[in-house]
Short mmCIF file of C-alpha atoms in Angstrom, two decimals:
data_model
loop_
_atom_site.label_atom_id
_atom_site.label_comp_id
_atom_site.label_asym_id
_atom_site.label_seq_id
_atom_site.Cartn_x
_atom_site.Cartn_y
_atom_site.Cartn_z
CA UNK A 1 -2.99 -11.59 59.13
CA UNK A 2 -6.17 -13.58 58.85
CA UNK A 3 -9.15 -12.93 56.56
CA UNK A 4 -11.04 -15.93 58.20
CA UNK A 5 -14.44 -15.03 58.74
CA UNK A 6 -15.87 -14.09 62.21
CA UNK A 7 -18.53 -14.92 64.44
CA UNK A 8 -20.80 -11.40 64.25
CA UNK A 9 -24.20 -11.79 63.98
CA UNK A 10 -25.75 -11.79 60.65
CA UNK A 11 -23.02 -14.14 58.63
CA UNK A 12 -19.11 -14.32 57.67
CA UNK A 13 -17.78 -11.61 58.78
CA UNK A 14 -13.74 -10.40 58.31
CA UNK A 15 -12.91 -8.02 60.93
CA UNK A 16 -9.63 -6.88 59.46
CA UNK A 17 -8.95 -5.99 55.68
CA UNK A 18 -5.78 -4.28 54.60
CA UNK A 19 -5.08 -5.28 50.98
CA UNK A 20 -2.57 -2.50 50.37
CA UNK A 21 -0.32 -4.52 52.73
CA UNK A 22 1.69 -6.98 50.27
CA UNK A 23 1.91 -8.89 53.21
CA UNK A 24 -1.65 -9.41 54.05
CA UNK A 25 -2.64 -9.66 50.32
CA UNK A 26 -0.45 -12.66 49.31
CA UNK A 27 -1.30 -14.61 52.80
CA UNK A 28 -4.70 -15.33 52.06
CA UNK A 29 -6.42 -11.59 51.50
CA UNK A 30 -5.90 -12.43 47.15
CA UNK A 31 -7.68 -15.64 47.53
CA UNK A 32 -10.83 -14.66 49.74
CA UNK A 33 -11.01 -11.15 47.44
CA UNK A 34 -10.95 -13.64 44.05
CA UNK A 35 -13.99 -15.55 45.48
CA UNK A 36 -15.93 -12.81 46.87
CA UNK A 37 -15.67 -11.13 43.10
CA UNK A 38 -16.51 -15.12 41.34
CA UNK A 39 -20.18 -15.21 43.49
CA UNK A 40 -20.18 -11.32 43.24
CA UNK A 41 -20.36 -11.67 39.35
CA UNK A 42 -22.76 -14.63 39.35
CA UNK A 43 -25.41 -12.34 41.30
CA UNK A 44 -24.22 -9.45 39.34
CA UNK A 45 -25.13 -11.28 36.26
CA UNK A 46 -28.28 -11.99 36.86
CA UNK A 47 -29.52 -9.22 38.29
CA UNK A 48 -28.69 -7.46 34.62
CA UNK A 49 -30.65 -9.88 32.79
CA UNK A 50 -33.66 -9.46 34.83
CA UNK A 51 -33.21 -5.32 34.57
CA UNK A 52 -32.62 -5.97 30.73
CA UNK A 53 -35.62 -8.68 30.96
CA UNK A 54 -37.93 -6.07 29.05
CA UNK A 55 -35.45 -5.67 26.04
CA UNK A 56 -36.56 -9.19 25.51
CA UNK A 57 -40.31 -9.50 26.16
CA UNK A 58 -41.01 -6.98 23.86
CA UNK A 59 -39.88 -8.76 21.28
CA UNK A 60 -42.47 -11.20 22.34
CA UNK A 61 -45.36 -9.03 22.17
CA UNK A 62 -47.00 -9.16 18.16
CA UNK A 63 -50.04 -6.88 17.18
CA UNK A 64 -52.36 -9.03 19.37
CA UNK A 65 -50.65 -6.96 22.27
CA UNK A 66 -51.87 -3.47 20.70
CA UNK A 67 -48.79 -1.49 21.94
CA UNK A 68 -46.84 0.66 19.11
CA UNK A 69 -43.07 0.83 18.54
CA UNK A 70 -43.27 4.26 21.01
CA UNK A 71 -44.77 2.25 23.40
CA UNK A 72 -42.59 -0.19 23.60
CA UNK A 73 -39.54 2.12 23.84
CA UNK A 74 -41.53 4.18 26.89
CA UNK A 75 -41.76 0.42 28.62
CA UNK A 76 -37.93 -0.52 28.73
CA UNK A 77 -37.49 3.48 29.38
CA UNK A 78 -39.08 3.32 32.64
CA UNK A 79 -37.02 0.18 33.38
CA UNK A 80 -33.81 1.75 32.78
CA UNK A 81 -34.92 4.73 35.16
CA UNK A 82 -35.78 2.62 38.62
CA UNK A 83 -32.09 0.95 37.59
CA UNK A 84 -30.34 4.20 37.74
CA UNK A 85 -32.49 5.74 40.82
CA UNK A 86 -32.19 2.06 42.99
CA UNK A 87 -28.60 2.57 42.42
CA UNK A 88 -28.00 5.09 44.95
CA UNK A 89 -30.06 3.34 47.97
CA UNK A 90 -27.62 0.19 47.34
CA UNK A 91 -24.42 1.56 47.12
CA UNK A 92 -24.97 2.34 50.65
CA UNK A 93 -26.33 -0.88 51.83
CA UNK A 94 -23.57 -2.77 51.79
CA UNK A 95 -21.32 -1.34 54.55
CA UNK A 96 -25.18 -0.76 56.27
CA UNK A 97 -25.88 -4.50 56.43
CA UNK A 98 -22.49 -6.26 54.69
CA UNK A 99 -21.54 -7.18 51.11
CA UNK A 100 -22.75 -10.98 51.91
CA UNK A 101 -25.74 -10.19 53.13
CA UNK A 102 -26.67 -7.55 51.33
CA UNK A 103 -25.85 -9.83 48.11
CA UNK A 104 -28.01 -12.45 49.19
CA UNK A 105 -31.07 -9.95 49.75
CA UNK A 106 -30.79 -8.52 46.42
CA UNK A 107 -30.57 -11.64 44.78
CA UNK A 108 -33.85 -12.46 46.44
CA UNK A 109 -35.52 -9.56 45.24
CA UNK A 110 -35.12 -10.57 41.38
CA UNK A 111 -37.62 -13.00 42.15
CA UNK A 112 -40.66 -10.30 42.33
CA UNK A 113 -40.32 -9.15 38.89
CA UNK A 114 -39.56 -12.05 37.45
CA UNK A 115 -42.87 -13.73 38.90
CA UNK A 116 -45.02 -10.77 38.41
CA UNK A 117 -43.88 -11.21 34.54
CA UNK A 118 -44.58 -14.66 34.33
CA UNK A 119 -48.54 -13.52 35.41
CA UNK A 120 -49.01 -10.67 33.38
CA UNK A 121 -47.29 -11.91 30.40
CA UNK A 122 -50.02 -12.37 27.90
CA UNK A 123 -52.45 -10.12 25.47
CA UNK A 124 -54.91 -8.46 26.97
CA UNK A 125 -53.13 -6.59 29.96
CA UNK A 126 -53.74 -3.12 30.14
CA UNK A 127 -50.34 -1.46 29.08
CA UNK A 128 -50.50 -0.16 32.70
CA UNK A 129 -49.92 -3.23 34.03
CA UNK A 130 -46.98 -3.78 31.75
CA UNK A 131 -45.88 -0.45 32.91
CA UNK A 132 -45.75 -1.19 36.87
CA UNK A 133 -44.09 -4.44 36.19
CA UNK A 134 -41.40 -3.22 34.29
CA UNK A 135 -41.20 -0.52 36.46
CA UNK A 136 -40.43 -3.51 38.96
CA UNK A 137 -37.77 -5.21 37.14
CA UNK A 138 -35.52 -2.01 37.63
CA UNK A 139 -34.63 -3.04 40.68
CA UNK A 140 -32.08 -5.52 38.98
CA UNK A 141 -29.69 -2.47 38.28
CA UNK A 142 -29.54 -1.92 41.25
CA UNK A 143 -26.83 -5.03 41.83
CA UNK A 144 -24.41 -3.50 39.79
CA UNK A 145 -24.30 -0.77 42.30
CA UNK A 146 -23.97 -2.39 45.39
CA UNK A 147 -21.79 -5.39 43.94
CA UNK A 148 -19.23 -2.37 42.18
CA UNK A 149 -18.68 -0.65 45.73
CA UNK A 150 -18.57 -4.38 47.39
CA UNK A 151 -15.54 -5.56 44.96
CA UNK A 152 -13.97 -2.13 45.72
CA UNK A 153 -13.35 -3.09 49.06
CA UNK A 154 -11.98 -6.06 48.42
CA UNK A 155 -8.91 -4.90 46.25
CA UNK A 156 -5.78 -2.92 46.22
CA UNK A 157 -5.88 0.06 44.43
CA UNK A 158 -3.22 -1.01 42.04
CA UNK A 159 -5.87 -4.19 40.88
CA UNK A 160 -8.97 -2.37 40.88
CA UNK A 161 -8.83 -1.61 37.01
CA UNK A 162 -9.37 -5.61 36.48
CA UNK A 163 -11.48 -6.70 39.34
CA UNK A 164 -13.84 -3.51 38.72
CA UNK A 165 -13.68 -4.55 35.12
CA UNK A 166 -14.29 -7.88 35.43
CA UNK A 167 -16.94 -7.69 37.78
CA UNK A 168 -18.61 -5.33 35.42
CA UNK A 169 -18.17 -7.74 32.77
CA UNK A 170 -19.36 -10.64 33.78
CA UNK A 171 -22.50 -8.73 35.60
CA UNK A 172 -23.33 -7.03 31.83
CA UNK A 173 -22.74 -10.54 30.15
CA UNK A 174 -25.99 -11.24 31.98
CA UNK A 175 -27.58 -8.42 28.79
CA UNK A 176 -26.46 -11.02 25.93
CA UNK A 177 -26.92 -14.04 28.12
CA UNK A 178 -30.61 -13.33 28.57
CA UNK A 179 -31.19 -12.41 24.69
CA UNK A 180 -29.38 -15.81 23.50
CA UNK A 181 -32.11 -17.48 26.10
CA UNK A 182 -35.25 -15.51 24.71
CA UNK A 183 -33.53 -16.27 21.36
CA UNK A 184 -33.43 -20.48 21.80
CA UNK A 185 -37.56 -20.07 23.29
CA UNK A 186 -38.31 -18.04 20.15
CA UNK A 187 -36.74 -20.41 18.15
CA UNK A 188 -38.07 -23.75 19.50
CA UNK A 189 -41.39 -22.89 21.51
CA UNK A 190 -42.27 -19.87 19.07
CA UNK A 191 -42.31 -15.67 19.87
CA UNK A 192 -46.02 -16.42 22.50
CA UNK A 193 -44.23 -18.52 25.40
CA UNK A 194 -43.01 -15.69 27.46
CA UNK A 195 -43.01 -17.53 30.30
CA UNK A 196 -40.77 -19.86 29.17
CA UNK A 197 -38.19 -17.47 29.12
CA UNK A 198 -39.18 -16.62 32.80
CA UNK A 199 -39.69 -20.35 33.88
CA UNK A 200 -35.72 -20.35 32.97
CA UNK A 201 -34.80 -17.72 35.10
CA UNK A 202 -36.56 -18.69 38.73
CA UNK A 203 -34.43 -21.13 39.55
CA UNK A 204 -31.44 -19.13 38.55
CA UNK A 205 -32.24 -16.36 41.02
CA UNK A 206 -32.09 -19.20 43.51
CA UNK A 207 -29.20 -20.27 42.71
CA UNK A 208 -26.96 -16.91 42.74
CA UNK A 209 -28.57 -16.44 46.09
CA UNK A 210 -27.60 -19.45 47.69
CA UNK A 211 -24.21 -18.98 46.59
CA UNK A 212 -24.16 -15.57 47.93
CA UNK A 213 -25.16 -16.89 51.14
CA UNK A 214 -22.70 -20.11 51.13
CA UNK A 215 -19.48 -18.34 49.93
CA UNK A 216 -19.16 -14.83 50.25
CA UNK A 217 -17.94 -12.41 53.01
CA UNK A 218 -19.12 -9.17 54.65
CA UNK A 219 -15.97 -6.98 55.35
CA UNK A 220 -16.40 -5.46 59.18
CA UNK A 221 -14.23 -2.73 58.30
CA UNK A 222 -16.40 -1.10 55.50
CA UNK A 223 -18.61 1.82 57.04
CA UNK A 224 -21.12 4.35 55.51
CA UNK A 225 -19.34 7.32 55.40
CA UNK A 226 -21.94 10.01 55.52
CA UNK A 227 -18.75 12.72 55.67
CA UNK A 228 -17.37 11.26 52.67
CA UNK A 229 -20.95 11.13 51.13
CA UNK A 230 -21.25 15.16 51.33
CA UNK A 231 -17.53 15.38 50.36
CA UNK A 232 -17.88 13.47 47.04
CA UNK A 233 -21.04 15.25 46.14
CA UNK A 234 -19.53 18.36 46.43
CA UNK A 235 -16.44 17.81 44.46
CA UNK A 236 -16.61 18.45 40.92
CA UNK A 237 -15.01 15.36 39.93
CA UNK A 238 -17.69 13.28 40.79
CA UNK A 239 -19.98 14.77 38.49
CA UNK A 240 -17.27 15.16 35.86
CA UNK A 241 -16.98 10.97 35.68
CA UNK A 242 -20.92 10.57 35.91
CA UNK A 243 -21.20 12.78 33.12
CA UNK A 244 -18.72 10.61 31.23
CA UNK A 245 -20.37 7.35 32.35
CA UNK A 246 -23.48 8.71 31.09
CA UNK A 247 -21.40 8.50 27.79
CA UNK A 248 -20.38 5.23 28.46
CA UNK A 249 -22.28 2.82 30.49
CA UNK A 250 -25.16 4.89 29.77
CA UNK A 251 -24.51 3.80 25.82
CA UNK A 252 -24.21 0.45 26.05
CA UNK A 253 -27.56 -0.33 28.76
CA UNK A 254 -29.35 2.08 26.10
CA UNK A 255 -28.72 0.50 23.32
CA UNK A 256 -28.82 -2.74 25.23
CA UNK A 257 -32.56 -1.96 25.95
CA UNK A 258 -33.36 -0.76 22.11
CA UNK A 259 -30.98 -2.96 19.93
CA UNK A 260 -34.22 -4.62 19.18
CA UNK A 261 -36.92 -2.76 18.62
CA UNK A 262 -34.69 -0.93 16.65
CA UNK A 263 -34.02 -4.04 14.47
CA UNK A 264 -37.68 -4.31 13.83
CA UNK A 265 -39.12 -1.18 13.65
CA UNK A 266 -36.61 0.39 11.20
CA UNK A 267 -35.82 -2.57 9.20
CA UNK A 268 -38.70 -4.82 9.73
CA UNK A 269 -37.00 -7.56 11.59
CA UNK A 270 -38.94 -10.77 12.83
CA UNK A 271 -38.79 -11.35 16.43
CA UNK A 272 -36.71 -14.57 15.76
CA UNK A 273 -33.98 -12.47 13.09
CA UNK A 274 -34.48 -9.94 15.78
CA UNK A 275 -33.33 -11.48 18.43
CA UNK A 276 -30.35 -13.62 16.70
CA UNK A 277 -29.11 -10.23 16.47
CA UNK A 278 -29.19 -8.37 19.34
CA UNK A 279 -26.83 -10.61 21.50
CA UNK A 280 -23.49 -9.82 19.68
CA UNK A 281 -23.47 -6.24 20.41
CA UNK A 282 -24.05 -6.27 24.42
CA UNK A 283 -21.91 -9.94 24.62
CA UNK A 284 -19.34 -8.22 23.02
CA UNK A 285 -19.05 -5.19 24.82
CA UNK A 286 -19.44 -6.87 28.17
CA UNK A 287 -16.42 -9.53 27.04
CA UNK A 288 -13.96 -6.25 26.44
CA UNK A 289 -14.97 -4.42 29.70
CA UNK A 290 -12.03 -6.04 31.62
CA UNK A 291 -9.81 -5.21 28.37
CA UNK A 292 -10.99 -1.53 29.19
CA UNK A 293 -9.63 -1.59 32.80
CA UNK A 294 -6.68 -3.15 31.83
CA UNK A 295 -5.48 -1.06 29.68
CA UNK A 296 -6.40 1.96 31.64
CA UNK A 297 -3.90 0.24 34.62
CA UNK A 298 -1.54 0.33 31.67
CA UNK A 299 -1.85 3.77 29.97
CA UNK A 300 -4.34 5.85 32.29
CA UNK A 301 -7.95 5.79 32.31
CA UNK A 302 -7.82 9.33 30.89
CA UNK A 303 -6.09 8.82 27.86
CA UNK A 304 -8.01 5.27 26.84
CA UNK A 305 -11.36 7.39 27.60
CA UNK A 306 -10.18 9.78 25.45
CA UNK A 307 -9.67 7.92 22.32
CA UNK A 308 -12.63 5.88 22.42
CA UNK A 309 -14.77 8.77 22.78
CA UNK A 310 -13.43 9.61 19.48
CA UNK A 311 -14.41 6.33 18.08
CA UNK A 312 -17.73 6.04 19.80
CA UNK A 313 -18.12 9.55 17.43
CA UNK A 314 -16.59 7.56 14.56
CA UNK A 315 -18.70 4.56 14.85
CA UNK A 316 -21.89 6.88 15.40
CA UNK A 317 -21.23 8.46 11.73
CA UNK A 318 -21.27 5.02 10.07
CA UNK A 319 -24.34 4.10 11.83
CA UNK A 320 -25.89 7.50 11.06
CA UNK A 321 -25.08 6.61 7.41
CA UNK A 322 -26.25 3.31 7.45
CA UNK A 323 -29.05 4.61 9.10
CA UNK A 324 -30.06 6.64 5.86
CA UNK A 325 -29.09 4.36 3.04
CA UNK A 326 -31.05 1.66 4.81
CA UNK A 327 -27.82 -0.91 4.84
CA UNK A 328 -28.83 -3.37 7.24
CA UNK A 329 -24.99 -4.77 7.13
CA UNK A 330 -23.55 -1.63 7.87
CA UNK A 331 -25.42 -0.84 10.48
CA UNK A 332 -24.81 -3.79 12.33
CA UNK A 333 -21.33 -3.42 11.73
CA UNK A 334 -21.44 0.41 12.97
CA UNK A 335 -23.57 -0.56 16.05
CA UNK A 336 -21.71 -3.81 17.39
CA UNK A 337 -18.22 -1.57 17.04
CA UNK A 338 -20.35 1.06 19.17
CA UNK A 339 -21.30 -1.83 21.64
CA UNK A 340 -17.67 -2.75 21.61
CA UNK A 341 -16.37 0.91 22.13
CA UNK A 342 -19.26 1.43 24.96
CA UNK A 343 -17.86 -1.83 26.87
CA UNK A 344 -13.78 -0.54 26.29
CA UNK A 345 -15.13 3.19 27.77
CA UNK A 346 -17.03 1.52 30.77
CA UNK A 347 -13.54 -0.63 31.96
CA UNK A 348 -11.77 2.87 31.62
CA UNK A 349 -13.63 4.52 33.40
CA UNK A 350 -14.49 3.47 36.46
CA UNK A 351 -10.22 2.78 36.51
CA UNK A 352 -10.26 6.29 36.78
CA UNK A 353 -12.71 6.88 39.66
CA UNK A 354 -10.50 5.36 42.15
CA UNK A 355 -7.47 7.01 40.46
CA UNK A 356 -8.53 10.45 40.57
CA UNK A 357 -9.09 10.53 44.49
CA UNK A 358 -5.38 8.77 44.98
CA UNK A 359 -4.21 11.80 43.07
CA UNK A 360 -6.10 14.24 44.64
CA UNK A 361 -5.03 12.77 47.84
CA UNK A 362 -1.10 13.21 46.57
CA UNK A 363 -2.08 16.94 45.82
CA UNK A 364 -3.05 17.32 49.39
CA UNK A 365 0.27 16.38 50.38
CA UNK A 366 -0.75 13.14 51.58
CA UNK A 367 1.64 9.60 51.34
CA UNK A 368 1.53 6.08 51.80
CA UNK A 369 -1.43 3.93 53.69
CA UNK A 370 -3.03 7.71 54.36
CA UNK A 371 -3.71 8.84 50.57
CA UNK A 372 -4.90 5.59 49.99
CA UNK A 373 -7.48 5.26 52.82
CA UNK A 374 -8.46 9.10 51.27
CA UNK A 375 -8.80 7.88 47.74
CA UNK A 376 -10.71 4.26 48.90
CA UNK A 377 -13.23 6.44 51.17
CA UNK A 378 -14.10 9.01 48.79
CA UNK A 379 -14.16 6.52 45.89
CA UNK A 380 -16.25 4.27 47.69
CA UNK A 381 -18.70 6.94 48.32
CA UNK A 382 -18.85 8.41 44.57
CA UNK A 383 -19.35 4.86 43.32
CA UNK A 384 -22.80 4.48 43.50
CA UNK A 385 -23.62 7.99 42.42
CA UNK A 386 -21.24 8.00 39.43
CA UNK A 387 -23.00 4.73 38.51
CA UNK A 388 -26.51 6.14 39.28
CA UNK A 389 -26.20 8.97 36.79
CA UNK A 390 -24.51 6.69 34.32
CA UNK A 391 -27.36 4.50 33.76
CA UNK A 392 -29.58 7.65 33.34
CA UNK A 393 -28.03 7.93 30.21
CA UNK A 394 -30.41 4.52 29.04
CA UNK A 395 -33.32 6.27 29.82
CA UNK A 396 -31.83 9.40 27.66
CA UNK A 397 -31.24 6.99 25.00
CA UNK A 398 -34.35 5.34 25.06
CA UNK A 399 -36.44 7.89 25.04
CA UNK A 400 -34.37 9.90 22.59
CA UNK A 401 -35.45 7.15 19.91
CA UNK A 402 -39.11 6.74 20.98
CA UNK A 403 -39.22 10.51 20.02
CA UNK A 404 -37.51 9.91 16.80
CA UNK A 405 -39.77 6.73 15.67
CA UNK A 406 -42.31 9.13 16.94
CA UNK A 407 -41.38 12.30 14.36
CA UNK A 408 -39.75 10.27 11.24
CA UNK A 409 -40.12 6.54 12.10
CA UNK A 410 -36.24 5.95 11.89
CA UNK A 411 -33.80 5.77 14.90
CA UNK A 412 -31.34 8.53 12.57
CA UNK A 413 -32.05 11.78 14.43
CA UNK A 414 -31.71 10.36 17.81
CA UNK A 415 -28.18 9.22 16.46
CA UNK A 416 -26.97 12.56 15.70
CA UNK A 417 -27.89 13.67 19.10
CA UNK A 418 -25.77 10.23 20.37
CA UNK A 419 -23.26 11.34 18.26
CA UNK A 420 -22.54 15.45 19.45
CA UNK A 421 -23.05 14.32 22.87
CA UNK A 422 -19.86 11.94 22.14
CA UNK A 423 -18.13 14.72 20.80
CA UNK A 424 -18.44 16.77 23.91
CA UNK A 425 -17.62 13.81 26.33
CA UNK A 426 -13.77 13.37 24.58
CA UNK A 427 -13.39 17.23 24.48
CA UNK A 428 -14.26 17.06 28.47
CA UNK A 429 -11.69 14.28 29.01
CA UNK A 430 -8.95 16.24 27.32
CA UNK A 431 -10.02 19.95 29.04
CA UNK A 432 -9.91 18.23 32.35
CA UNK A 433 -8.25 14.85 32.58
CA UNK A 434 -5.59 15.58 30.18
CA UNK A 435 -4.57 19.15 28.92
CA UNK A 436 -1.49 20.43 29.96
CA UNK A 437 -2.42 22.98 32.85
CA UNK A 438 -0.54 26.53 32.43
CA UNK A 439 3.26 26.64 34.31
CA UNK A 440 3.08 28.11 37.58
CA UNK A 441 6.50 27.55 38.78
CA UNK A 442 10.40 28.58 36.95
CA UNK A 443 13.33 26.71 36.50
CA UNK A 444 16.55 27.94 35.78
CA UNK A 445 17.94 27.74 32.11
CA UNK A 446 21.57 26.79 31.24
CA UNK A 447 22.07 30.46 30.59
CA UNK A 448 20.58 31.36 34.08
CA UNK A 449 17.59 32.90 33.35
CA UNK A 450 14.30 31.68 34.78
CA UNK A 451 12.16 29.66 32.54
CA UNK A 452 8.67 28.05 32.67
CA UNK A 453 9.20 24.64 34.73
CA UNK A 454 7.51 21.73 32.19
CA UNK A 455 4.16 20.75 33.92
CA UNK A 456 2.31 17.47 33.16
CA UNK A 457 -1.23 16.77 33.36
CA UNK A 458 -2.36 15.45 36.89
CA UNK A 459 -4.50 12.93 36.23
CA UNK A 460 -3.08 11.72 33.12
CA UNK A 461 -2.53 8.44 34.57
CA UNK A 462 -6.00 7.80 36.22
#
């Protein structure tokens, strides 16, 4: 075995990657997969904190910017939706052009938003403007995508709970990171230096590209698989998870996006007490995503989704009643436990993506290296689109409390709505992932009659 990189044109290429093969993994295939996830995090990272970079300038923009609360939540909206769309387009890029050089590229592109903030970043620009430039800054959620299906690659199946969750992490750090930045130029250069902020972040982008380039692989063996593609789409699974991730990742880049506003609209925050605020919910939830996939590796992704849709629901109702007694404290207690429950949910699952193809491989009758390839190709290919939908659950979010500041001027309403939809996401989990399907099969008793053969759920374990 040798994972050293090749000579194709276009960068470091490996031509051979087996990581199922013990043998392979401990001679060398653990320690190039450990620092392709290290520089895929650092990218990762960044590219959230430019696609959250709007959660943040808002904060910046008093009065003299003549845009309303509604406004504002329509602006990191439409930020959160080219995120979700992009997400498709590079999930498939990086077997089209290679992790590593598809890495690098992306990287790259963080710089166009980043600059066109730093020129239109000041009052007097027609909300328009602000509207095609945040627009542009989307394009940062897109990393998540094609770093996610990247790491996937790189790891057995039986560590893809913590590298998937750790990548994930440290990429959604990148939501806090960039609020404790905007929080320091609020605090020392005062809420109009904008650019500051973005004066920060250049180099940055530099940097994480550069490293891309320097110390990460492209894996030859990783191919669009336009079969696989169709297959995923069509099985019901895939839209089963997205529908959950909507619940999940969906949550936390929502609430990411409106922490905020929130903060100031409904209980007249300063953009400084604002924004020493809304770090601890996303750096919270983005430090427990790895716990998420570890303990799904440990219990099942099924059964850890489960029970923290049931506290999402939980921590909704103390928010919801915070929400009408006006309890600042409670509410911020309420909503960093949501944070923390969205950043649990997200590690779990995306465990269970790559989980549920390995077992639907098993009840095809397939063994060994050939239900794994089946559950790595179709896994790969749902990936993206599973994410994709997921983070169209921001935009839901988002736009679900620009309607309520709209109607009442509180974020409460939109909160019920959060917290049904919870509701039905843990009674989907159970119906599919984890009820006990009806015997089809006998056994014979002590006594010799035939009697219903106990059946366990087949995807408990995911």
């Amino acid at each position: 075995m040798t994972a050293r990189p090749g000579t194709r044109e276009g960068g470091r290429w490996i031509e051979k990657w087996d990581p199922e093969d013990e043998t392979f993994w401990k001679s060398g295939g653990e320690r190039v997969a450990r620092r392709n996830l290290m520089f895929s995090i650092l990218s990762e990272h960044i590219g959230f904190s430019i696609w959250t970079l709007w959660s943040v300038l808002v904060l910046f923009m008093g009065p003299e910017y003549g845009i309303d609360p509604a406004g504002k939540f329509f602006l990191v909206a439409m930020a959160t939706l080219v995120g979700a769309c992009i997400r498709v387009p590079y999930t498939f890029a990086v077997a089209r052009f290679g992790g590593r050089n598809w890495t690098v590229f992306a990287a790259g592109m963080l710089l166009l938003p980043t600059i066109a903030a730093f020129v239109v970043m000041e009052p007097g620009t027609s909300y328009t403007t602000f509207m095609l430039v945040a627009l542009l800054t989307g394009i940062g959620g897109g990393n998540f995508a094609s770093s996610m299906t990247n790491i996937n690659s790189f790891f057995p199946l039986r560590k893809k709970g913590w590298a998937l969750g750790l990548n994930a992490g440290g990429g959604n750090i990148g939501v806090p990171v960039i609020q404790l930045v905007a929080l320091l130029v609020i605090a020392t250069a005062g809420a109009g230096s904008p650019r500051l902020l973005l004066g920060i972040y250049l180099p940055l982008i530099l940097l994480s590209a550069y490293c891309a380039w320097r110390y990460m692989d492209n894996l030859a063996p990783v191919r669009n698989d336009t079969g696989a593609a169709r297959e995923s789409v069509r099985d019901p699974h895939t839209w089963i998870m997205s529908f959950l991730y909507v619940g999940t990742f969906g949550s936390f880049i929502g609430y990411s996006f409106a922490f905020g506003l929130v903060l100031q609209n409904q209980f007249d925050r300063t953009p400084l007490q604002a924004a020493s605020l809304t770090f601890i919910g996303p750096l919270l939830g983005s430090l427990i995503r790895p716990v998420g996939g570890w303990l799904a590796d440990r219990w099942g992704g099924a059964r850890i989704t489960l029970w923290n849709f049931a506290a999402m629901a939980a921590a909704t109702g103390i928010v919801i009643a915070a929400s009408v007694r006006e309890s600042l404290p409670v509410f911020l207690i309420g909503f960093v436990c949501l944070f923390v429950l969205t950043g649990l949910g997200n590690g779990s699952t995306y465990k269970m993506i790559p989980g549920i193809y390995h077992a639907k491989a098993v009840s095809l009758g397939l063994t060994g290296e050939e239900a794994s390839r089946y559950g790595r190709r179709l896994s790969g290919a749902a990936i993206g689109l599973i994410g994709a939908v997921g983070a169209v659950g921001g935009l839901g979010i988002n736009l679900a409390f620009r309607q309520s500041f709209l109607t009442s001027g509180s974020g409460t309403s939109a909160f019920v709505v959060f917290l049904g939809f919870y509701l039905v996401c843990g009674a989907v989990t159970w119906a599919v992932y984890l009820r006990r399907p009806r015997p089809t099969s006998t056994a014979p008793a002590a006594d010799g009659t035939a009697q219903p053969a106990e059946t366990a759920p087949a995807f408990a374990r995911v």
